[in-house]
PDB file of C-alpha atoms in Angstrom:
ATOM      1  CA  ARG A   1     -11.717 169.381  96.332  1.00 86.00           C
ATOM      2  CA  ILE A   2      -8.515 167.513  95.525  1.00 87.00           C
ATOM      3  CA  ILE A   3      -8.366 163.755  95.928  1.00 88.00           C
ATOM      4  CA  GLN A   4      -5.017 162.024  95.818  1.00 88.00           C
ATOM      5  CA  GLY A   5      -5.100 158.546  94.377  1.00 87.00           C
ATOM      6  CA  ASP A   6      -3.342 155.891  92.392  1.00 92.00           C
ATOM      7  CA  VAL A   7      -4.499 155.278  88.826  1.00 92.00           C
ATOM      8  CA  SER A   8      -4.149 151.536  89.351  1.00 92.00           C
ATOM      9  CA  CYS A   9      -6.760 151.720  92.148  1.00 93.00           C
ATOM     10  CA  LEU A  10      -8.871 154.849  91.748  1.00 94.00           C
ATOM     11  CA  PRO A  11     -10.852 155.943  94.834  1.00 94.00           C
ATOM     12  CA  PHE A  12     -14.156 156.241  92.949  1.00 94.00           C
ATOM     13  CA  GLU A  13     -17.219 154.077  92.474  1.00 94.00           C
ATOM     14  CA  ASP A  14     -18.014 152.390  89.162  1.00 95.00           C
ATOM     15  CA  GLY A  15     -19.519 154.500  86.384  1.00 94.00           C
ATOM     16  CA  VAL A  16     -19.372 157.932  87.992  1.00 94.00           C
ATOM     17  CA  PHE A  17     -17.671 160.020  85.261  1.00 94.00           C
ATOM     18  CA  ASP A  18     -18.616 161.162  81.760  1.00 92.00           C
ATOM     19  CA  LEU A  19     -15.034 162.180  81.019  1.00 93.00           C
ATOM     20  CA  VAL A  20     -11.583 161.227  82.245  1.00 94.00           C
ATOM     21  CA  THR A  21      -8.537 163.101  80.935  1.00 93.00           C
ATOM     22  CA  ALA A  22      -4.851 162.327  81.080  1.00 93.00           C
ATOM     23  CA  PHE A  23      -2.664 165.257  80.065  1.00 91.00           C
ATOM     24  CA  GLU A  24       1.006 164.356  79.896  1.00 87.00           C
ATOM     25  CA  THR A  25       0.685 161.612  82.525  1.00 88.00           C
ATOM     26  CA  VAL A  26       0.320 158.160  80.932  1.00 89.00           C
ATOM     27  CA  TYR A  27       4.098 158.123  80.485  1.00 86.00           C
ATOM     28  CA  PHE A  28       4.283 157.222  84.176  1.00 87.00           C
ATOM     29  CA  TRP A  29       1.243 154.980  84.654  1.00 92.00           C
ATOM     30  CA  PRO A  30       1.915 151.434  85.847  1.00 90.00           C
ATOM     31  CA  GLY A  31       0.883 148.666  83.462  1.00 90.00           C
ATOM     32  CA  PRO A  32      -1.026 150.800  80.961  1.00 94.00           C
ATOM     33  CA  THR A  33      -3.686 148.187  80.200  1.00 95.00           C
ATOM     34  CA  GLU A  34      -4.497 147.650  83.878  1.00 96.00           C
ATOM     35  CA  SER A  35      -4.561 151.397  84.550  1.00 96.00           C
ATOM     36  CA  PHE A  36      -6.820 151.966  81.532  1.00 96.00           C
ATOM     37  CA  ARG A  37      -9.159 149.229  82.848  1.00 96.00           C
ATOM     38  CA  GLU A  38      -9.416 151.192  86.075  1.00 96.00           C
ATOM     39  CA  VAL A  39     -10.303 154.354  84.135  1.00 96.00           C
ATOM     40  CA  TYR A  40     -12.852 152.333  82.154  1.00 97.00           C
ATOM     41  CA  ARG A  41     -14.415 151.137  85.420  1.00 96.00           C
ATOM     42  CA  THR A  42     -15.030 154.719  86.571  1.00 95.00           C
ATOM     43  CA  LEU A  43     -16.636 155.859  83.292  1.00 95.00           C
ATOM     44  CA  ARG A  44     -20.344 155.724  82.566  1.00 93.00           C
ATOM     45  CA  PRO A  45     -21.396 153.851  79.413  1.00 92.00           C
ATOM     46  CA  GLY A  46     -20.591 156.130  76.502  1.00 90.00           C
ATOM     47  CA  GLY A  47     -18.073 158.073  78.620  1.00 92.00           C
ATOM     48  CA  ILE A  48     -14.929 159.446  77.031  1.00 93.00           C
ATOM     49  CA  PHE A  49     -11.287 158.941  77.977  1.00 95.00           C
ATOM     50  CA  LEU A  50      -8.999 161.598  76.492  1.00 95.00           C
ATOM     51  CA  ILE A  51      -5.220 161.180  76.447  1.00 92.00           C
ATOM     52  CA  VAL A  52      -3.068 164.133  75.377  1.00 89.00           C
ATOM     53  CA  ASN A  53       0.707 163.770  75.039  1.00 85.00           C
ATOM     54  CA  GLU A  54       3.307 166.132  73.685  1.00 82.00           C
ATOM     55  CA  SER A  55       5.364 163.138  72.637  1.00 75.00           C
ATOM     56  CA  ASP A  56       3.903 160.769  70.062  1.00 72.00           C
ATOM     57  CA  GLY A  57       6.520 158.039  70.424  1.00 71.00           C
ATOM     58  CA  GLU A  58       7.896 158.782  66.970  1.00 71.00           C
ATOM     59  CA  ASP A  59      10.174 161.725  67.702  1.00 73.00           C
ATOM     60  CA  PRO A  60      13.784 160.527  67.996  1.00 72.00           C
ATOM     61  CA  HIS A  61      14.628 163.611  70.073  1.00 72.00           C
ATOM     62  CA  ALA A  62      12.080 162.694  72.762  1.00 72.00           C
ATOM     63  CA  SER A  63      14.170 159.719  73.883  1.00 75.00           C
ATOM     64  CA  LYS A  64      16.420 162.164  75.770  1.00 68.00           C
ATOM     65  CA  TRP A  65      13.667 162.407  78.403  1.00 76.00           C
ATOM     66  CA  LEU A  66      13.833 158.675  79.099  1.00 68.00           C
ATOM     67  CA  SER A  67      17.312 159.020  80.560  1.00 74.00           C
ATOM     68  CA  VAL A  68      16.472 162.207  82.492  1.00 78.00           C
ATOM     69  CA  ILE A  69      13.091 161.300  84.004  1.00 77.00           C
ATOM     70  CA  ASP A  70      13.079 158.087  85.985  1.00 81.00           C
ATOM     71  CA  GLY A  71      10.293 155.644  85.122  1.00 80.00           C
ATOM     72  CA  MET A  72       9.107 157.485  82.012  1.00 81.00           C
ATOM     73  CA  ARG A  73       7.838 155.476  79.025  1.00 85.00           C
ATOM     74  CA  ILE A  74       6.753 157.023  75.741  1.00 84.00           C
ATOM     75  CA  PHE A  75       4.032 155.234  73.783  1.00 88.00           C
ATOM     76  CA  ASP A  76       3.005 155.722  70.176  1.00 89.00           C
ATOM     77  CA  GLY A  77      -0.598 155.875  69.022  1.00 88.00           C
ATOM     78  CA  ASP A  78      -0.759 152.205  68.027  1.00 92.00           C
ATOM     79  CA  GLN A  79       0.478 151.100  71.443  1.00 92.00           C
ATOM     80  CA  LEU A  80      -2.039 153.297  73.258  1.00 94.00           C
ATOM     81  CA  ALA A  81      -4.857 152.049  71.005  1.00 95.00           C
ATOM     82  CA  ARG A  82      -3.871 148.444  71.763  1.00 96.00           C
ATOM     83  CA  PHE A  83      -3.781 149.088  75.532  1.00 95.00           C
ATOM     84  CA  LEU A  84      -7.179 150.806  75.343  1.00 97.00           C
ATOM     85  CA  THR A  85      -8.700 147.970  73.319  1.00 96.00           C
ATOM     86  CA  GLU A  86      -7.334 145.411  75.786  1.00 96.00           C
ATOM     87  CA  ALA A  87      -8.897 147.454  78.609  1.00 96.00           C
ATOM     88  CA  GLY A  88     -12.330 147.288  76.935  1.00 95.00           C
ATOM     89  CA  PHE A  89     -12.575 150.667  75.221  1.00 95.00           C
ATOM     90  CA  SER A  90     -14.149 150.989  71.791  1.00 85.00           C
ATOM     91  CA  GLU A  91     -14.325 153.670  69.106  1.00 88.00           C
ATOM     92  CA  ILE A  92     -10.726 154.681  69.616  1.00 93.00           C
ATOM     93  CA  ILE A  93      -9.608 157.720  67.635  1.00 92.00           C
ATOM     94  CA  VAL A  94      -5.896 158.454  67.424  1.00 89.00           C
ATOM     95  CA  ASN A  95      -4.861 161.815  66.061  1.00 86.00           C
ATOM     96  CA  ARG A  96      -1.226 162.756  65.673  1.00 81.00           C
ATOM     97  CA  ASN A  97       0.349 166.062  64.766  1.00 78.00           C
ATOM     98  CA  ALA A  98       3.403 164.749  62.909  1.00 74.00           C
ATOM     99  CA  LYS A  99       5.043 168.168  62.729  1.00 78.00           C
ATOM    100  CA  LYS A 100       4.948 168.826  66.483  1.00 81.00           C
ATOM    101  CA  HIS A 101       4.847 165.143  67.542  1.00 73.00           C
ATOM    102  CA  TRP A 102       1.704 165.689  69.594  1.00 81.00           C
ATOM    103  CA  LEU A 103      -0.698 162.853  70.199  1.00 87.00           C
ATOM    104  CA  CYS A 104      -4.359 162.901  71.207  1.00 89.00           C
ATOM    105  CA  VAL A 105      -6.383 159.768  71.762  1.00 92.00           C
ATOM    106  CA  LEU A 106     -10.134 159.584  72.385  1.00 92.00           C
ATOM    107  CA  ALA A 107     -11.693 156.318  73.523  1.00 94.00           C
ATOM    108  CA  ARG A 108     -15.323 155.569  74.294  1.00 93.00           C
ATOM    109  CA  CYS A 109     -16.505 153.354  77.131  1.00 90.00           C
ATOM    110  CA  GLY A 110     -19.302 150.962  76.395  1.00 78.00           C
ATOM    111  CA  LYS A 111     -20.709 149.591  73.177  1.00 52.00           C
ATOM    112  CA  THR A 112     -18.357 148.026  70.657  1.00 48.00           C
ATOM    113  CA  ALA A 113     -17.481 149.664  67.366  1.00 48.00           C
ATOM    114  CA  ALA A 114     -19.394 146.882  65.567  1.00 46.00           C
ATOM    115  CA  PHE A 115     -22.516 147.759  67.563  1.00 41.00           C
ATOM    116  CA  TRP A 116     -22.240 151.434  66.596  1.00 44.00           C
ATOM    117  CA  LYS A 117     -21.658 150.563  62.931  1.00 48.00           C
ATOM    118  CA  MET A 118     -24.872 148.562  62.934  1.00 41.00           C
ATOM    119  CA  LYS A 119     -26.729 151.392  64.694  1.00 40.00           C
ATOM    120  CA  ASN A 120     -25.349 153.906  62.165  1.00 47.00           C
ATOM    121  CA  ARG A 121     -26.951 151.969  59.318  1.00 45.00           C
ATOM    122  CA  VAL A 122     -30.296 152.158  61.094  1.00 42.00           C
ATOM    123  CA  ALA A 123     -30.067 155.692  62.487  1.00 42.00           C
ATOM    124  CA  SER A 124     -28.049 158.182  60.459  1.00 45.00           C
ATOM    125  CA  HIS A 125     -27.962 160.697  63.309  1.00 42.00           C
ATOM    126  CA  LYS A 126     -25.530 158.381  65.120  1.00 39.00           C
ATOM    127  CA  LYS A 127     -23.150 158.690  62.189  1.00 43.00           C
ATOM    128  CA  ARG A 128     -23.443 162.482  62.205  1.00 46.00           C
ATOM    129  CA  LYS A 129     -22.709 162.441  65.934  1.00 43.00           C
ATOM    130  CA  MET A 130     -19.401 160.625  65.333  1.00 45.00           C
ATOM    131  CA  VAL A 131     -18.535 163.030  62.512  1.00 48.00           C
ATOM    132  CA  ARG A 132     -19.096 165.944  64.896  1.00 47.00           C
ATOM    133  CA  LEU A 133     -16.959 164.212  67.517  1.00 48.00           C
ATOM    134  CA  SER A 134     -14.181 163.831  64.943  1.00 51.00           C
ATOM    135  CA  THR A 135     -14.581 167.480  63.906  1.00 52.00           C
ATOM    136  CA  ALA A 136     -14.378 168.630  67.514  1.00 50.00           C
ATOM    137  CA  PHE A 137     -11.344 166.403  67.939  1.00 51.00           C
ATOM    138  CA  ASP A 138      -9.701 168.042  64.915  1.00 53.00           C
ATOM    139  CA  LEU A 139     -10.428 171.478  66.386  1.00 48.00           C
ATOM    140  CA  LEU A 140      -8.876 170.390  69.659  1.00 48.00           C
ATOM    141  CA  PHE A 141      -5.774 169.293  67.836  1.00 47.00           C
ATOM    142  CA  ASN A 142      -5.529 172.262  65.459  1.00 47.00           C
ATOM    143  CA  HIS A 143      -5.997 174.960  68.079  1.00 40.00           C
ATOM    144  CA  TRP A 144      -4.610 173.065  71.068  1.00 39.00           C
ATOM    145  CA  ASN A 145      -7.009 174.986  73.272  1.00 43.00           C
ATOM    146  CA  ALA A 146      -7.694 171.828  75.189  1.00 45.00           C
ATOM    147  CA  SER A 147      -9.953 172.962  78.005  1.00 44.00           C
ATOM    148  CA  ASP A 148     -12.551 174.732  75.828  1.00 47.00           C
ATOM    149  CA  GLU A 149     -12.594 172.037  73.147  1.00 50.00           C
ATOM    150  CA  VAL A 150     -12.693 169.123  75.598  1.00 51.00           C
ATOM    151  CA  TYR A 151     -15.657 170.648  77.389  1.00 45.00           C
ATOM    152  CA  ARG A 152     -17.398 171.160  74.047  1.00 51.00           C
ATOM    153  CA  ILE A 153     -16.748 167.543  73.020  1.00 53.00           C
ATOM    154  CA  CYS A 154     -18.171 166.285  76.285  1.00 48.00           C
ATOM    155  CA  TRP A 155     -21.113 168.675  76.192  1.00 48.00           C
ATOM    156  CA  ASN A 156     -21.969 167.513  72.658  1.00 52.00           C
ATOM    157  CA  GLN A 157     -21.638 163.857  73.654  1.00 48.00           C
ATOM    158  CA  ARG A 158     -23.764 164.271  76.762  1.00 48.00           C
ATOM    159  CA  ASN A 159     -26.481 166.147  74.870  1.00 49.00           C
ATOM    160  CA  GLY A 160     -26.495 163.824  71.870  1.00 52.00           C
ATOM    161  CA  LEU A 161     -25.291 166.439  69.373  1.00 45.00           C
TER     162      LEU A 161
END
């Protein structure tokens, strides 16, 4: 089933998704913070938002696209992290392939990073879980086999691995 919608007003109820992905699309999203808030609204607590861009905002050659594609904006990792934080996301991981100028950003919906740091001191398995998430993220980036790795990340998150 295909549902057409607008990212600034998604046609879904609150908290219905474990994962939302944006492959090569946030360049065109209106008001990134507001759009990210809408994504946040649709995620369950602990849900993951994954952004994958083939332009990291630091490649001088990528600016050619701005004059060719109307309405396109290229963001760097710091900008995306700021928009995500403003939208309410926590535990934001930005990974950049400097050689290819690829950018992947993972953001978690729900508890704050400070909350998880406190929980990690009490329960070491939480810390191992984040290490595995980072490892899976590195695999995603290194192999760029997005579909398999994204599903594995989400499966591990959902099953507490």
